[in-house]
Protein backbone atom coordinates (compact mmCIF):
# COMPACT_ATOMS: atom_id res chain seq x y z
CA MET A 1 -18.55 -28.99 64.66
CA VAL A 2 -17.37 -32.65 64.51
CA VAL A 3 -19.13 -32.98 61.02
CA SER A 4 -17.33 -29.95 59.80
CA GLN A 5 -13.99 -31.25 60.91
CA LEU A 6 -14.54 -34.61 59.22
CA ASN A 7 -15.64 -32.95 55.95
CA HIS A 8 -12.35 -30.71 56.15
CA GLU A 9 -10.05 -33.83 56.59
CA LYS A 10 -11.99 -35.66 53.84
CA ALA A 11 -11.50 -32.82 51.39
CA THR A 12 -7.84 -32.66 52.30
CA ILE A 13 -7.39 -36.17 51.60
CA THR A 14 -9.19 -35.98 48.33
CA GLU A 15 -7.09 -33.11 47.15
CA ARG A 16 -3.91 -34.95 48.25
CA ARG A 17 -5.05 -38.04 46.46
CA ARG A 18 -5.94 -36.06 43.27
CA PHE A 19 -2.40 -34.42 43.44
CA LEU A 20 -0.70 -37.86 43.84
CA SER A 21 -2.89 -39.30 41.14
CA LEU A 22 -2.11 -36.43 38.65
CA MET A 23 1.70 -36.90 39.56
CA ALA A 24 1.61 -40.64 38.77
CA GLN A 25 -0.14 -40.12 35.46
CA SER A 26 2.28 -37.27 34.55
CA VAL A 27 5.18 -39.44 35.29
CA GLY A 28 3.68 -42.31 33.28
CA LEU A 29 2.82 -40.26 30.33
CA SER A 30 6.35 -38.85 30.36
CA ALA A 31 8.00 -42.06 30.33
CA LEU A 32 5.71 -43.33 27.61
CA GLY A 33 6.41 -40.09 25.69
CA GLY A 34 10.15 -40.67 26.26
CA LEU A 35 9.93 -44.31 24.93
CA VAL A 36 7.92 -43.08 21.99
CA TRP A 37 10.26 -40.21 21.16
CA THR A 38 13.43 -42.56 21.61
CA GLY A 39 11.80 -44.85 19.21
CA TYR A 40 11.25 -41.91 16.51
CA ILE A 41 14.69 -40.70 17.24
CA GLU A 42 16.31 -44.16 16.39
CA GLU A 43 13.94 -44.51 13.36
CA ALA A 44 14.95 -41.04 12.08
CA LYS A 45 18.76 -41.92 12.37
CA ALA A 46 18.36 -45.29 10.43
CA SER A 47 20.05 -45.27 7.03
CA PRO A 48 17.69 -47.52 4.91
CA LEU A 49 17.84 -48.02 1.07
CA ILE A 50 15.81 -44.92 0.35
CA LEU A 51 15.38 -43.16 -2.98
CA ARG A 52 15.12 -39.35 -2.88
CA PRO A 53 13.49 -36.85 -5.33
CA PRO A 54 15.47 -35.67 -8.33
CA GLY A 55 18.25 -33.26 -7.64
CA ALA A 56 18.77 -34.44 -4.06
CA LEU A 57 22.09 -33.82 -2.48
CA TYR A 58 24.20 -36.73 -0.84
CA GLU A 59 22.15 -38.12 2.00
CA ASN A 60 24.14 -36.31 4.74
CA ASP A 61 23.86 -32.94 3.18
CA PHE A 62 20.26 -33.71 2.20
CA MET A 63 19.34 -34.48 5.80
CA ARG A 64 20.92 -31.39 7.15
CA LEU A 65 19.21 -29.00 4.68
CA CYS A 66 15.66 -30.69 4.28
CA ILE A 67 13.29 -29.03 6.68
CA LYS A 68 10.52 -31.67 6.03
CA CYS A 69 8.22 -28.99 4.68
CA GLY A 70 6.59 -31.25 2.08
CA GLN A 71 6.42 -28.78 -0.70
CA CYS A 72 8.28 -31.14 -3.22
CA VAL A 73 5.61 -33.94 -2.26
CA GLU A 74 2.65 -31.35 -2.94
CA ALA A 75 4.27 -30.35 -6.29
CA CYS A 76 4.48 -34.00 -7.63
CA PRO A 77 1.63 -34.36 -10.09
CA TYR A 78 1.89 -38.18 -9.98
CA ASP A 79 1.80 -38.57 -6.31
CA THR A 80 5.16 -40.49 -6.61
CA LEU A 81 6.80 -38.65 -3.53
CA ARG A 82 5.77 -39.35 -0.04
CA LEU A 83 6.86 -38.12 3.30
CA ALA A 84 8.13 -40.80 5.62
CA VAL A 85 5.87 -41.38 8.58
CA PRO A 86 6.48 -43.47 11.89
CA GLY A 87 6.91 -47.19 11.26
CA GLU A 88 8.30 -46.83 7.81
CA ASN A 89 11.93 -47.13 9.11
CA LYS A 90 12.96 -43.97 7.22
CA PRO A 91 13.98 -40.55 8.40
CA LEU A 92 10.82 -39.01 9.58
CA GLY A 93 9.09 -36.23 7.44
CA THR A 94 11.55 -36.74 4.48
CA PRO A 95 10.50 -37.15 0.83
CA PHE A 96 11.01 -40.51 -0.85
CA PHE A 97 9.54 -42.71 -3.47
CA ILE A 98 9.04 -46.55 -3.93
CA PRO A 99 9.42 -47.25 -7.73
CA ARG A 100 7.31 -50.60 -7.75
CA GLU A 101 4.55 -48.60 -6.48
CA VAL A 102 4.73 -45.23 -8.07
CA PRO A 103 8.00 -44.43 -10.11
CA CYS A 104 9.27 -40.92 -11.21
CA HIS A 105 7.42 -40.00 -14.42
CA MET A 106 10.53 -37.73 -15.43
CA CYS A 107 8.47 -34.42 -15.69
CA THR A 108 10.39 -32.10 -18.00
CA ASP A 109 9.70 -29.08 -15.75
CA ILE A 110 10.62 -31.19 -12.63
CA PRO A 111 8.18 -29.42 -10.46
CA CYS A 112 9.37 -30.93 -7.18
CA VAL A 113 12.88 -29.25 -7.48
CA PRO A 114 12.19 -25.51 -7.80
CA VAL A 115 9.82 -25.28 -4.86
CA CYS A 116 12.56 -26.62 -2.34
CA PRO A 117 13.32 -23.58 -0.18
CA THR A 118 16.51 -24.76 1.26
CA GLY A 119 18.43 -26.16 -1.78
CA ALA A 120 18.22 -29.87 -0.44
CA LEU A 121 16.99 -30.34 -3.92
CA ASN A 122 19.61 -28.74 -5.97
CA LYS A 123 18.35 -27.30 -9.11
CA SER A 124 21.89 -27.03 -10.85
CA SER A 125 22.40 -30.66 -10.57
CA VAL A 126 19.41 -31.29 -12.81
CA SER A 127 19.99 -28.49 -15.12
CA SER A 128 21.93 -28.02 -18.58
CA ILE A 129 23.31 -24.93 -20.45
CA LYS A 130 21.28 -24.51 -23.49
CA GLU A 131 21.68 -21.46 -25.64
CA GLY A 132 23.76 -19.80 -22.91
CA GLU A 133 20.80 -20.27 -20.20
CA GLU A 134 20.57 -22.81 -17.42
CA LYS A 135 17.51 -24.77 -18.09
CA LEU A 136 16.00 -27.91 -16.16
CA ASP A 137 16.96 -31.24 -17.67
CA ILE A 138 15.51 -34.27 -16.13
CA PHE A 139 17.80 -36.67 -17.76
CA LYS A 140 20.60 -35.30 -15.71
CA ALA A 141 19.02 -36.75 -12.61
CA LYS A 142 20.79 -39.44 -10.54
CA MET A 143 17.98 -40.58 -8.16
CA GLY A 144 19.73 -44.13 -8.25
CA LEU A 145 20.77 -46.72 -10.52
CA ALA A 146 18.67 -49.81 -11.80
CA VAL A 147 20.30 -53.23 -11.12
CA VAL A 148 19.25 -56.41 -12.66
CA ASP A 149 18.82 -59.66 -10.77
CA THR A 150 20.15 -62.13 -13.56
CA GLU A 151 18.69 -65.26 -11.70
CA SER A 152 15.21 -63.71 -11.53
CA CYS A 153 15.04 -61.72 -14.88
CA ILE A 154 13.35 -64.21 -17.22
CA ALA A 155 15.21 -62.71 -20.34
CA PHE A 156 18.34 -64.61 -18.81
CA TRP A 157 16.23 -67.76 -19.08
CA GLY A 158 15.79 -67.28 -22.73
CA ILE A 159 12.23 -65.96 -22.67
CA GLN A 160 11.82 -62.95 -24.68
CA CYS A 161 11.05 -59.97 -22.58
CA ASP A 162 11.79 -56.38 -23.05
CA ALA A 163 9.40 -54.73 -20.48
CA CYS A 164 12.21 -52.70 -18.84
CA TYR A 165 13.78 -51.70 -21.92
CA ARG A 166 10.34 -50.51 -23.51
CA ALA A 167 9.50 -48.60 -20.23
CA CYS A 168 12.83 -46.75 -20.02
CA PRO A 169 12.55 -42.96 -20.86
CA VAL A 170 16.22 -43.02 -22.01
CA MET A 171 15.78 -46.21 -24.27
CA ASP A 172 18.83 -47.64 -26.05
CA SER A 173 20.98 -45.51 -23.60
CA ALA A 174 20.14 -46.27 -19.98
CA ILE A 175 19.00 -49.87 -20.89
CA LYS A 176 20.19 -51.62 -24.02
CA LEU A 177 19.38 -55.12 -25.27
CA GLU A 178 22.43 -57.32 -25.82
CA TYR A 179 21.93 -60.24 -28.24
CA ARG A 180 23.57 -63.37 -27.00
CA ARG A 181 23.43 -66.98 -28.62
CA ASN A 182 21.39 -69.39 -26.58
CA THR A 183 23.76 -72.37 -26.54
CA ARG A 184 21.09 -74.45 -24.70
CA THR A 185 18.69 -74.49 -27.58
CA GLY A 186 21.30 -73.61 -30.26
CA LYS A 187 18.39 -71.91 -32.20
CA HIS A 188 17.33 -68.88 -30.25
CA ALA A 189 19.06 -65.70 -28.86
CA TYR A 190 18.97 -64.09 -25.50
CA LEU A 191 17.91 -60.43 -25.24
CA ILE A 192 19.64 -59.29 -22.23
CA PRO A 193 18.94 -55.97 -20.62
CA ILE A 194 22.06 -54.00 -19.81
CA VAL A 195 22.02 -50.86 -17.64
CA SER A 196 24.44 -47.98 -18.34
CA SER A 197 25.28 -45.98 -15.07
CA ASP A 198 26.10 -42.86 -17.22
CA THR A 199 22.64 -42.40 -18.39
CA CYS A 200 20.41 -44.15 -15.83
CA THR A 201 18.30 -41.60 -13.98
CA GLY A 202 17.03 -44.08 -11.34
CA CYS A 203 13.38 -43.16 -12.17
CA GLY A 204 12.21 -46.65 -11.44
CA LEU A 205 9.75 -46.91 -14.61
CA CYS A 206 11.61 -50.13 -15.56
CA GLU A 207 11.14 -51.49 -12.02
CA ARG A 208 7.31 -50.66 -12.20
CA ALA A 209 7.04 -52.32 -15.84
CA CYS A 210 8.91 -55.56 -14.67
CA VAL A 211 6.61 -58.60 -15.27
CA THR A 212 7.91 -60.85 -12.67
CA GLU A 213 6.08 -61.20 -9.15
CA LYS A 214 8.84 -59.23 -7.45
CA ALA A 215 10.90 -57.00 -9.80
CA ALA A 216 14.03 -58.54 -11.16
CA ILE A 217 15.23 -55.17 -11.89
CA HIS A 218 15.29 -52.70 -9.08
CA VAL A 219 16.61 -49.11 -8.40
CA LEU A 220 19.16 -48.77 -5.67
CA PRO A 221 20.84 -45.54 -4.35
CA ASN A 222 23.99 -44.91 -6.38
CA GLU A 223 26.32 -45.16 -3.54
CA VAL A 224 24.96 -48.67 -2.73
CA ALA A 225 24.53 -49.91 -6.34
CA GLN A 226 28.00 -48.85 -7.41
CA GLY A 227 31.43 -49.95 -6.67
CA LYS A 228 34.56 -47.81 -6.36
CA LEU A 229 37.57 -48.31 -8.53
CA GLY A 230 40.21 -46.31 -6.54
CA ALA A 231 42.46 -43.64 -7.89
CA HIS A 232 45.36 -46.06 -8.92
CA TYR A 233 43.35 -47.54 -11.85
CA ILE A 234 43.79 -45.79 -15.07
CA LYS A 235 41.56 -46.02 -18.12
CA GLY A 236 44.23 -46.23 -20.75
CA TRP A 237 41.82 -45.81 -23.65
CA GLU A 238 40.67 -42.51 -22.34
CA LYS A 239 43.06 -39.62 -23.00
CA ALA A 240 41.51 -37.52 -20.25
CA ASP A 241 42.04 -40.16 -17.71
CA GLU A 242 45.48 -41.12 -18.91
CA LYS A 243 46.79 -37.66 -18.28
CA ARG A 244 46.64 -38.53 -14.54
CA LEU A 245 49.96 -40.57 -15.28
CA GLU A 246 51.75 -37.44 -16.32
CA ASN A 247 52.67 -36.37 -12.76
CA VAL A 248 52.88 -39.94 -11.33
CA SER A 249 56.43 -40.91 -10.16
CA GLN A 250 58.12 -43.77 -12.08
CA GLU A 251 60.09 -44.82 -9.02
CA VAL A 252 59.72 -48.46 -8.11
CA THR A 253 58.68 -48.66 -4.40
CA THR A 254 58.16 -52.46 -4.23
CA HIS A 255 61.03 -54.78 -4.62
CA THR A 256 60.60 -58.60 -4.88
CA LYS A 257 62.52 -61.40 -6.75
CA ARG A 258 60.29 -60.72 -9.74
CA SER A 259 61.16 -57.10 -9.96
CA GLU A 260 64.78 -57.92 -10.15
CA LYS A 261 64.42 -59.46 -13.39
CA LYS A 262 63.91 -57.73 -16.62
CA VAL A 263 60.29 -57.99 -17.99
CA GLU A 264 61.28 -60.26 -20.91
CA ASP A 265 63.18 -62.66 -18.61
CA TYR A 266 60.17 -62.82 -16.22
CA LEU A 267 57.71 -63.56 -18.89
CA ASN A 268 59.75 -66.19 -20.56
CA SER A 269 60.80 -67.81 -17.40
CA GLY A 270 57.90 -70.15 -17.63
CA GLU A 271 58.15 -71.06 -21.13
CA ASP A 272 58.74 -74.77 -20.36
CA LEU A 273 55.36 -75.01 -19.15
CA PHE A 274 53.96 -74.62 -22.75
CA LYS A 275 56.02 -77.40 -24.24
């Protein structure tokens, strides 16, 4: 009778301990899971310098529509595209590429775009109207913009190098070579790579081809690489842009001592300085 009672108490204590142990483990795992998930959320909200596939919408719209299905990655024949994983400090599960490792090879059929089920990769943005029909045109892509580091680019040292120029699929348009006299030697010429934002697709083939240890030309997202003029600047040499002046008020809103004078009087007021 006594032995039976002791066994019952022992079983009760064992079950109680097991329950408390499971509770403690559950709390610990929940806390750990919460910390890990918080880390992932913070990583997912990070806004790094990330290059998206051809046809990608602006980042906010892209993130809203991308369902992280990976179909664009699967469709890429060159393994250019990757899906971001934990630890890469990029929005998790979203497609991106690193030009120095594997650039975009400018497929004419752009297989990564048509397979996108949500429109995060916009087919129309990489299409042109030809013979009355919308057809894919990889040269319309704006994945980023190549930027040259003039201090690291050996062409700016006077060493002849045209690796980025030769690698560019839009040669003599996206990248041109500008001849400049080398005043240091007086005998040679510089061949300077100049990038055009109008035709650069951001494919990164130039970055991959660069001969320096760390690429002296690198592709950045357009919104990072480019400045913004502001609507108050007018390109007077372009008729279409100059038309913006037609509806602009000619009323002078800023009054200073200079504005009280006529233009001729103001310009000639410092003529004594040139005697």
